[in-house]
Amino acid sequence: EGICADGGTELLPALSVGLDGIRNVEADARHIVLLSDGKSRTGTRESYQTLLEDALGERTTLSTIAIGQDADTDLLN
């Protein structure tokens, strides 16, 4: 309730940095949780798909939590 969607996010580069940050971590599970309204200024569906396919290939998973009434749930799915 205390989190508000406002402004813009560069989801693709931020997600890429996050995935790079945990890529070589020795752990039983590597998982990222993304909170966003899903309204990214850059990136295509294909670029997100490629990034996530690479992450899955490296045994890293992602969960998304949509913030805001007008969140782009299609992208976050």
PDB file as gemmi writes it, atoms N, CA and C in Angstrom:
CRYST1    1.000    1.000    1.000  90.00  90.00  90.00 P 1                      
ATOM      1  N   GLU A   1       0.818  -1.199   0.000  1.00  0.00           N  
ATOM      2  CA  GLU A   1       0.000   0.000   0.000  1.00  0.00           C  
ATOM      3  C   GLU A   1       0.860   1.261   0.000  1.00  0.00           C  
ATOM      4  N   GLY A   2       2.058   1.159   0.536  1.00  0.00           N  
ATOM      5  CA  GLY A   2       2.921   2.326   0.616  1.00  0.00           C  
ATOM      6  C   GLY A   2       3.791   2.542  -0.605  1.00  0.00           C  
ATOM      7  N   ILE A   3       3.723   1.659  -1.592  1.00  0.00           N  
ATOM      8  CA  ILE A   3       4.539   1.792  -2.796  1.00  0.00           C  
ATOM      9  C   ILE A   3       3.674   2.364  -3.906  1.00  0.00           C  
ATOM     10  N   CYS A   4       4.173   3.416  -4.543  1.00  0.00           N  
ATOM     11  CA  CYS A   4       3.439   4.057  -5.638  1.00  0.00           C  
ATOM     12  C   CYS A   4       4.264   3.981  -6.914  1.00  0.00           C  
ATOM     13  N   ALA A   5       3.583   3.707  -8.016  1.00  0.00           N  
ATOM     14  CA  ALA A   5       4.244   3.729  -9.323  1.00  0.00           C  
ATOM     15  C   ALA A   5       4.324   5.179  -9.773  1.00  0.00           C  
ATOM     16  N   ASP A   6       5.517   5.635 -10.144  1.00  0.00           N  
ATOM     17  CA  ASP A   6       5.687   7.018 -10.554  1.00  0.00           C  
ATOM     18  C   ASP A   6       6.975   7.125 -11.358  1.00  0.00           C  
ATOM     19  N   GLY A   7       6.964   7.952 -12.373  1.00  0.00           N  
ATOM     20  CA  GLY A   7       8.167   8.159 -13.168  1.00  0.00           C  
ATOM     21  C   GLY A   7       8.339   7.072 -14.202  1.00  0.00           C  
ATOM     22  N   GLY A   8       9.562   6.800 -14.547  1.00  0.00           N  
ATOM     23  CA  GLY A   8       9.844   5.787 -15.555  1.00  0.00           C  
ATOM     24  C   GLY A   8      10.977   4.898 -15.117  1.00  0.00           C  
ATOM     25  N   THR A   9      11.020   3.738 -15.688  1.00  0.00           N  
ATOM     26  CA  THR A   9      12.047   2.768 -15.346  1.00  0.00           C  
ATOM     27  C   THR A   9      12.668   2.239 -16.622  1.00  0.00           C  
ATOM     28  N   GLU A  10      13.935   2.028 -16.581  1.00  0.00           N  
ATOM     29  CA  GLU A  10      14.627   1.356 -17.664  1.00  0.00           C  
ATOM     30  C   GLU A  10      14.771  -0.102 -17.252  1.00  0.00           C  
ATOM     31  N   LEU A  11      13.722  -0.876 -17.445  1.00  0.00           N  
ATOM     32  CA  LEU A  11      13.691  -2.245 -16.962  1.00  0.00           C  
ATOM     33  C   LEU A  11      14.758  -3.139 -17.582  1.00  0.00           C  
ATOM     34  N   LEU A  12      14.917  -3.083 -18.870  1.00  0.00           N  
ATOM     35  CA  LEU A  12      15.845  -4.000 -19.534  1.00  0.00           C  
ATOM     36  C   LEU A  12      17.272  -3.849 -19.024  1.00  0.00           C  
ATOM     37  N   PRO A  13      17.844  -2.637 -19.005  1.00  0.00           N  
ATOM     38  CA  PRO A  13      19.211  -2.534 -18.499  1.00  0.00           C  
ATOM     39  C   PRO A  13      19.305  -2.864 -17.009  1.00  0.00           C  
ATOM     40  N   ALA A  14      18.304  -2.493 -16.229  1.00  0.00           N  
ATOM     41  CA  ALA A  14      18.328  -2.788 -14.791  1.00  0.00           C  
ATOM     42  C   ALA A  14      18.260  -4.291 -14.547  1.00  0.00           C  
ATOM     43  N   LEU A  15      17.395  -4.960 -15.272  1.00  0.00           N  
ATOM     44  CA  LEU A  15      17.283  -6.412 -15.140  1.00  0.00           C  
ATOM     45  C   LEU A  15      18.573  -7.096 -15.591  1.00  0.00           C  
ATOM     46  N   SER A  16      19.166  -6.594 -16.639  1.00  0.00           N  
ATOM     47  CA  SER A  16      20.428  -7.140 -17.130  1.00  0.00           C  
ATOM     48  C   SER A  16      21.526  -7.010 -16.080  1.00  0.00           C  
ATOM     49  N   VAL A  17      21.611  -5.855 -15.429  1.00  0.00           N  
ATOM     50  CA  VAL A  17      22.611  -5.639 -14.376  1.00  0.00           C  
ATOM     51  C   VAL A  17      22.354  -6.581 -13.203  1.00  0.00           C  
ATOM     52  N   GLY A  18      21.083  -6.737 -12.834  1.00  0.00           N  
ATOM     53  CA  GLY A  18      20.750  -7.652 -11.742  1.00  0.00           C  
ATOM     54  C   GLY A  18      21.133  -9.084 -12.056  1.00  0.00           C  
ATOM     55  N   LEU A  19      20.833  -9.512 -13.265  1.00  0.00           N  
ATOM     56  CA  LEU A  19      21.192 -10.875 -13.671  1.00  0.00           C  
ATOM     57  C   LEU A  19      22.707 -11.060 -13.720  1.00  0.00           C  
ATOM     58  N   ASP A  20      23.414 -10.055 -14.214  1.00  0.00           N  
ATOM     59  CA  ASP A  20      24.880 -10.115 -14.225  1.00  0.00           C  
ATOM     60  C   ASP A  20      25.429 -10.220 -12.805  1.00  0.00           C  
ATOM     61  N   GLY A  21      24.781  -9.511 -11.873  1.00  0.00           N  
ATOM     62  CA  GLY A  21      25.248  -9.483 -10.492  1.00  0.00           C  
ATOM     63  C   GLY A  21      25.151 -10.811  -9.775  1.00  0.00           C  
ATOM     64  N   ILE A  22      24.197 -11.655 -10.175  1.00  0.00           N  
ATOM     65  CA  ILE A  22      24.057 -12.933  -9.483  1.00  0.00           C  
ATOM     66  C   ILE A  22      24.470 -14.128 -10.342  1.00  0.00           C  
ATOM     67  N   ARG A  23      24.916 -13.847 -11.529  1.00  0.00           N  
ATOM     68  CA  ARG A  23      25.272 -14.913 -12.487  1.00  0.00           C  
ATOM     69  C   ARG A  23      26.231 -15.946 -11.904  1.00  0.00           C  
ATOM     70  N   ASN A  24      27.262 -15.509 -11.247  1.00  0.00           N  
ATOM     71  CA  ASN A  24      28.292 -16.434 -10.763  1.00  0.00           C  
ATOM     72  C   ASN A  24      28.210 -16.709  -9.272  1.00  0.00           C  
ATOM     73  N   VAL A  25      27.090 -16.367  -8.662  1.00  0.00           N  
ATOM     74  CA  VAL A  25      26.919 -16.642  -7.241  1.00  0.00           C  
ATOM     75  C   VAL A  25      26.696 -18.139  -7.050  1.00  0.00           C  
ATOM     76  N   GLU A  26      27.464 -18.718  -6.143  1.00  0.00           N  
ATOM     77  CA  GLU A  26      27.291 -20.131  -5.824  1.00  0.00           C  
ATOM     78  C   GLU A  26      26.133 -20.247  -4.845  1.00  0.00           C  
ATOM     79  N   ALA A  27      25.023 -20.771  -5.320  1.00  0.00           N  
ATOM     80  CA  ALA A  27      23.842 -20.930  -4.473  1.00  0.00           C  
ATOM     81  C   ALA A  27      22.977 -22.039  -5.054  1.00  0.00           C  
ATOM     82  N   ASP A  28      22.164 -22.634  -4.202  1.00  0.00           N  
ATOM     83  CA  ASP A  28      21.237 -23.663  -4.671  1.00  0.00           C  
ATOM     84  C   ASP A  28      20.169 -23.065  -5.574  1.00  0.00           C  
ATOM     85  N   ALA A  29      19.810 -21.805  -5.298  1.00  0.00           N  
ATOM     86  CA  ALA A  29      18.789 -21.118  -6.100  1.00  0.00           C  
ATOM     87  C   ALA A  29      19.205 -19.669  -6.305  1.00  0.00           C  
ATOM     88  N   ARG A  30      19.006 -19.191  -7.522  1.00  0.00           N  
ATOM     89  CA  ARG A  30      19.230 -17.770  -7.844  1.00  0.00           C  
ATOM     90  C   ARG A  30      17.910 -17.245  -8.386  1.00  0.00           C  
ATOM     91  N   HIS A  31      17.377 -16.232  -7.713  1.00  0.00           N  
ATOM     92  CA  HIS A  31      16.051 -15.744  -8.054  1.00  0.00           C  
ATOM     93  C   HIS A  31      16.006 -14.233  -7.893  1.00  0.00           C  
ATOM     94  N   ILE A  32      15.405 -13.561  -8.857  1.00  0.00           N  
ATOM     95  CA  ILE A  32      15.220 -12.109  -8.803  1.00  0.00           C  
ATOM     96  C   ILE A  32      13.736 -11.824  -8.667  1.00  0.00           C  
ATOM     97  N   VAL A  33      13.406 -10.852  -7.812  1.00  0.00           N  
ATOM     98  CA  VAL A  33      12.035 -10.374  -7.676  1.00  0.00           C  
ATOM     99  C   VAL A  33      12.012  -8.941  -8.185  1.00  0.00           C  
ATOM    100  N   LEU A  34      11.174  -8.691  -9.172  1.00  0.00           N  
ATOM    101  CA  LEU A  34      11.074  -7.378  -9.809  1.00  0.00           C  
ATOM    102  C   LEU A  34       9.745  -6.737  -9.448  1.00  0.00           C  
ATOM    103  N   LEU A  35       9.791  -5.581  -8.788  1.00  0.00           N  
ATOM    104  CA  LEU A  35       8.600  -4.795  -8.487  1.00  0.00           C  
ATOM    105  C   LEU A  35       8.582  -3.617  -9.442  1.00  0.00           C  
ATOM    106  N   SER A  36       7.518  -3.484 -10.234  1.00  0.00           N  
ATOM    107  CA  SER A  36       7.481  -2.422 -11.238  1.00  0.00           C  
ATOM    108  C   SER A  36       6.066  -2.254 -11.762  1.00  0.00           C  
ATOM    109  N   ASP A  37       5.838  -1.103 -12.399  1.00  0.00           N  
ATOM    110  CA  ASP A  37       4.587  -0.937 -13.141  1.00  0.00           C  
ATOM    111  C   ASP A  37       4.738  -1.483 -14.559  1.00  0.00           C  
ATOM    112  N   GLY A  38       5.937  -1.940 -14.896  1.00  0.00           N  
ATOM    113  CA  GLY A  38       6.167  -2.568 -16.195  1.00  0.00           C  
ATOM    114  C   GLY A  38       6.235  -1.600 -17.351  1.00  0.00           C  
ATOM    115  N   LYS A  39       6.267  -0.333 -17.078  1.00  0.00           N  
ATOM    116  CA  LYS A  39       6.303   0.671 -18.147  1.00  0.00           C  
ATOM    117  C   LYS A  39       7.739   1.098 -18.374  1.00  0.00           C  
ATOM    118  N   SER A  40       8.416   0.341 -19.190  1.00  0.00           N  
ATOM    119  CA  SER A  40       9.810   0.600 -19.479  1.00  0.00           C  
ATOM    120  C   SER A  40       9.931   1.496 -20.697  1.00  0.00           C  
ATOM    121  N   ARG A  41      10.904   2.369 -20.669  1.00  0.00           N  
ATOM    122  CA  ARG A  41      11.115   3.292 -21.792  1.00  0.00           C  
ATOM    123  C   ARG A  41      11.808   2.624 -22.968  1.00  0.00           C  
ATOM    124  N   THR A  42      12.533   1.557 -22.694  1.00  0.00           N  
ATOM    125  CA  THR A  42      13.278   0.888 -23.758  1.00  0.00           C  
ATOM    126  C   THR A  42      13.050  -0.611 -23.687  1.00  0.00           C  
ATOM    127  N   GLY A  43      13.504  -1.302 -24.704  1.00  0.00           N  
ATOM    128  CA  GLY A  43      13.420  -2.755 -24.744  1.00  0.00           C  
ATOM    129  C   GLY A  43      12.226  -3.218 -25.558  1.00  0.00           C  
ATOM    130  N   THR A  44      12.426  -4.308 -26.234  1.00  0.00           N  
ATOM    131  CA  THR A  44      11.362  -4.932 -27.009  1.00  0.00           C  
ATOM    132  C   THR A  44      10.987  -6.245 -26.333  1.00  0.00           C  
ATOM    133  N   ARG A  45       9.861  -6.779 -26.687  1.00  0.00           N  
ATOM    134  CA  ARG A  45       9.455  -8.084 -26.134  1.00  0.00           C  
ATOM    135  C   ARG A  45      10.539  -9.129 -26.435  1.00  0.00           C  
ATOM    136  N   GLU A  46      11.097  -9.039 -27.622  1.00  0.00           N  
ATOM    137  CA  GLU A  46      12.131  -9.996 -28.022  1.00  0.00           C  
ATOM    138  C   GLU A  46      13.391  -9.851 -27.165  1.00  0.00           C  
ATOM    139  N   SER A  47      13.771  -8.607 -26.839  1.00  0.00           N  
ATOM    140  CA  SER A  47      14.979  -8.412 -26.034  1.00  0.00           C  
ATOM    141  C   SER A  47      14.778  -8.931 -24.609  1.00  0.00           C  
ATOM    142  N   TYR A  48      13.572  -8.757 -24.068  1.00  0.00           N  
ATOM    143  CA  TYR A  48      13.277  -9.322 -22.746  1.00  0.00           C  
ATOM    144  C   TYR A  48      13.290 -10.848 -22.803  1.00  0.00           C  
ATOM    145  N   GLN A  49      12.689 -11.400 -23.845  1.00  0.00           N  
ATOM    146  CA  GLN A  49      12.628 -12.853 -23.991  1.00  0.00           C  
ATOM    147  C   GLN A  49      14.026 -13.446 -24.073  1.00  0.00           C  
ATOM    148  N   THR A  50      14.901 -12.835 -24.848  1.00  0.00           N  
ATOM    149  CA  THR A  50      16.284 -13.308 -24.968  1.00  0.00           C  
ATOM    150  C   THR A  50      16.992 -13.257 -23.624  1.00  0.00           C  
ATOM    151  N   LEU A  51      16.836 -12.146 -22.909  1.00  0.00           N  
ATOM    152  CA  LEU A  51      17.480 -11.988 -21.609  1.00  0.00           C  
ATOM    153  C   LEU A  51      16.999 -13.063 -20.631  1.00  0.00           C  
ATOM    154  N   LEU A  52      15.702 -13.320 -20.628  1.00  0.00           N  
ATOM    155  CA  LEU A  52      15.149 -14.306 -19.696  1.00  0.00           C  
ATOM    156  C   LEU A  52      15.491 -15.736 -20.089  1.00  0.00           C  
ATOM    157  N   GLU A  53      15.550 -16.011 -21.373  1.00  0.00           N  
ATOM    158  CA  GLU A  53      15.976 -17.345 -21.815  1.00  0.00           C  
ATOM    159  C   GLU A  53      17.416 -17.612 -21.393  1.00  0.00           C  
ATOM    160  N   ASP A  54      18.272 -16.598 -21.517  1.00  0.00           N  
ATOM    161  CA  ASP A  54      19.663 -16.734 -21.072  1.00  0.00           C  
ATOM    162  C   ASP A  54      19.721 -16.979 -19.566  1.00  0.00           C  
ATOM    163  N   ALA A  55      18.893 -16.249 -18.808  1.00  0.00           N  
ATOM    164  CA  ALA A  55      18.871 -16.411 -17.352  1.00  0.00           C  
ATOM    165  C   ALA A  55      18.428 -17.814 -16.971  1.00  0.00           C  
ATOM    166  N   LEU A  56      17.401 -18.316 -17.620  1.00  0.00           N  
ATOM    167  CA  LEU A  56      16.938 -19.666 -17.324  1.00  0.00           C  
ATOM    168  C   LEU A  56      18.005 -20.703 -17.647  1.00  0.00           C  
ATOM    169  N   GLY A  57      18.743 -20.457 -18.717  1.00  0.00           N  
ATOM    170  CA  GLY A  57      19.832 -21.347 -19.081  1.00  0.00           C  
ATOM    171  C   GLY A  57      20.928 -21.372 -18.027  1.00  0.00           C  
ATOM    172  N   GLU A  58      20.998 -20.311 -17.243  1.00  0.00           N  
ATOM    173  CA  GLU A  58      21.983 -20.218 -16.161  1.00  0.00           C  
ATOM    174  C   GLU A  58      21.347 -20.524 -14.805  1.00  0.00           C  
ATOM    175  N   ARG A  59      20.162 -21.139 -14.827  1.00  0.00           N  
ATOM    176  CA  ARG A  59      19.431 -21.543 -13.628  1.00  0.00           C  
ATOM    177  C   ARG A  59      19.067 -20.369 -12.726  1.00  0.00           C  
ATOM    178  N   THR A  60      18.690 -19.258 -13.322  1.00  0.00           N  
ATOM    179  CA  THR A  60      18.218 -18.100 -12.576  1.00  0.00           C  
ATOM    180  C   THR A  60      16.763 -17.865 -12.962  1.00  0.00           C  
ATOM    181  N   THR A  61      15.930 -17.644 -11.951  1.00  0.00           N  
ATOM    182  CA  THR A  61      14.506 -17.422 -12.205  1.00  0.00           C  
ATOM    183  C   THR A  61      14.120 -16.004 -11.814  1.00  0.00           C  
ATOM    184  N   LEU A  62      12.932 -15.599 -12.268  1.00  0.00           N  
ATOM    185  CA  LEU A  62      12.440 -14.239 -12.059  1.00  0.00           C  
ATOM    186  C   LEU A  62      10.970 -14.290 -11.687  1.00  0.00           C  
ATOM    187  N   SER A  63      10.600 -13.508 -10.678  1.00  0.00           N  
ATOM    188  CA  SER A  63       9.194 -13.260 -10.358  1.00  0.00           C  
ATOM    189  C   SER A  63       8.957 -11.772 -10.495  1.00  0.00           C  
ATOM    190  N   THR A  64       7.767 -11.406 -10.965  1.00  0.00           N  
ATOM    191  CA  THR A  64       7.429  -9.993 -11.079  1.00  0.00           C  
ATOM    192  C   THR A  64       6.216  -9.688 -10.215  1.00  0.00           C  
ATOM    193  N   ILE A  65       6.209  -8.493  -9.655  1.00  0.00           N  
ATOM    194  CA  ILE A  65       5.081  -7.991  -8.878  1.00  0.00           C  
ATOM    195  C   ILE A  65       4.682  -6.669  -9.502  1.00  0.00           C  
ATOM    196  N   ALA A  66       3.454  -6.616 -10.014  1.00  0.00           N  
ATOM    197  CA  ALA A  66       2.953  -5.407 -10.678  1.00  0.00           C  
ATOM    198  C   ALA A  66       2.543  -4.375  -9.631  1.00  0.00           C  
ATOM    199  N   ILE A  67       3.002  -3.151  -9.821  1.00  0.00           N  
ATOM    200  CA  ILE A  67       2.673  -2.040  -8.936  1.00  0.00           C  
ATOM    201  C   ILE A  67       1.856  -1.028  -9.732  1.00  0.00           C  
ATOM    202  N   GLY A  68       0.718  -0.610  -9.204  1.00  0.00           N  
ATOM    203  CA  GLY A  68      -0.101   0.413  -9.853  1.00  0.00           C  
ATOM    204  C   GLY A  68      -1.278  -0.184 -10.599  1.00  0.00           C  
ATOM    205  N   GLN A  69      -2.346   0.575 -10.646  1.00  0.00           N  
ATOM    206  CA  GLN A  69      -3.575   0.143 -11.300  1.00  0.00           C  
ATOM    207  C   GLN A  69      -3.420  -0.026 -12.803  1.00  0.00           C  
ATOM    208  N   ASP A  70      -2.527   0.743 -13.404  1.00  0.00           N  
ATOM    209  CA  ASP A  70      -2.365   0.691 -14.861  1.00  0.00           C  
ATOM    210  C   ASP A  70      -1.060  -0.001 -15.263  1.00  0.00           C  
ATOM    211  N   ALA A  71      -0.608  -0.937 -14.445  1.00  0.00           N  
ATOM    212  CA  ALA A  71       0.641  -1.653 -14.726  1.00  0.00           C  
ATOM    213  C   ALA A  71       0.533  -2.424 -16.040  1.00  0.00           C  
ATOM    214  N   ASP A  72       1.641  -2.522 -16.724  1.00  0.00           N  
ATOM    215  CA  ASP A  72       1.712  -3.292 -17.969  1.00  0.00           C  
ATOM    216  C   ASP A  72       1.907  -4.761 -17.588  1.00  0.00           C  
ATOM    217  N   THR A  73       0.816  -5.406 -17.254  1.00  0.00           N  
ATOM    218  CA  THR A  73       0.890  -6.801 -16.805  1.00  0.00           C  
ATOM    219  C   THR A  73       1.267  -7.741 -17.945  1.00  0.00           C  
ATOM    220  N   ASP A  74       1.016  -7.354 -19.188  1.00  0.00           N  
ATOM    221  CA  ASP A  74       1.453  -8.177 -20.315  1.00  0.00           C  
ATOM    222  C   ASP A  74       2.974  -8.301 -20.317  1.00  0.00           C  
ATOM    223  N   LEU A  75       3.664  -7.191 -20.156  1.00  0.00           N  
ATOM    224  CA  LEU A  75       5.123  -7.236 -20.135  1.00  0.00           C  
ATOM    225  C   LEU A  75       5.612  -7.998 -18.899  1.00  0.00           C  
ATOM    226  N   LEU A  76       5.011  -7.730 -17.770  1.00  0.00           N  
ATOM    227  CA  LEU A  76       5.469  -8.372 -16.528  1.00  0.00           C  
ATOM    228  C   LEU A  76       5.201  -9.868 -16.529  1.00  0.00           C  
ATOM    229  N   ASN A  77       4.194 -10.295 -17.259  1.00  0.00           N  
ATOM    230  CA  ASN A  77       3.960 -11.747 -17.386  1.00  0.00           C  
ATOM    231  C   ASN A  77       5.040 -12.365 -18.234  1.00  0.00           C  
TER     232      ASN A  77                                                      
END                                                                             
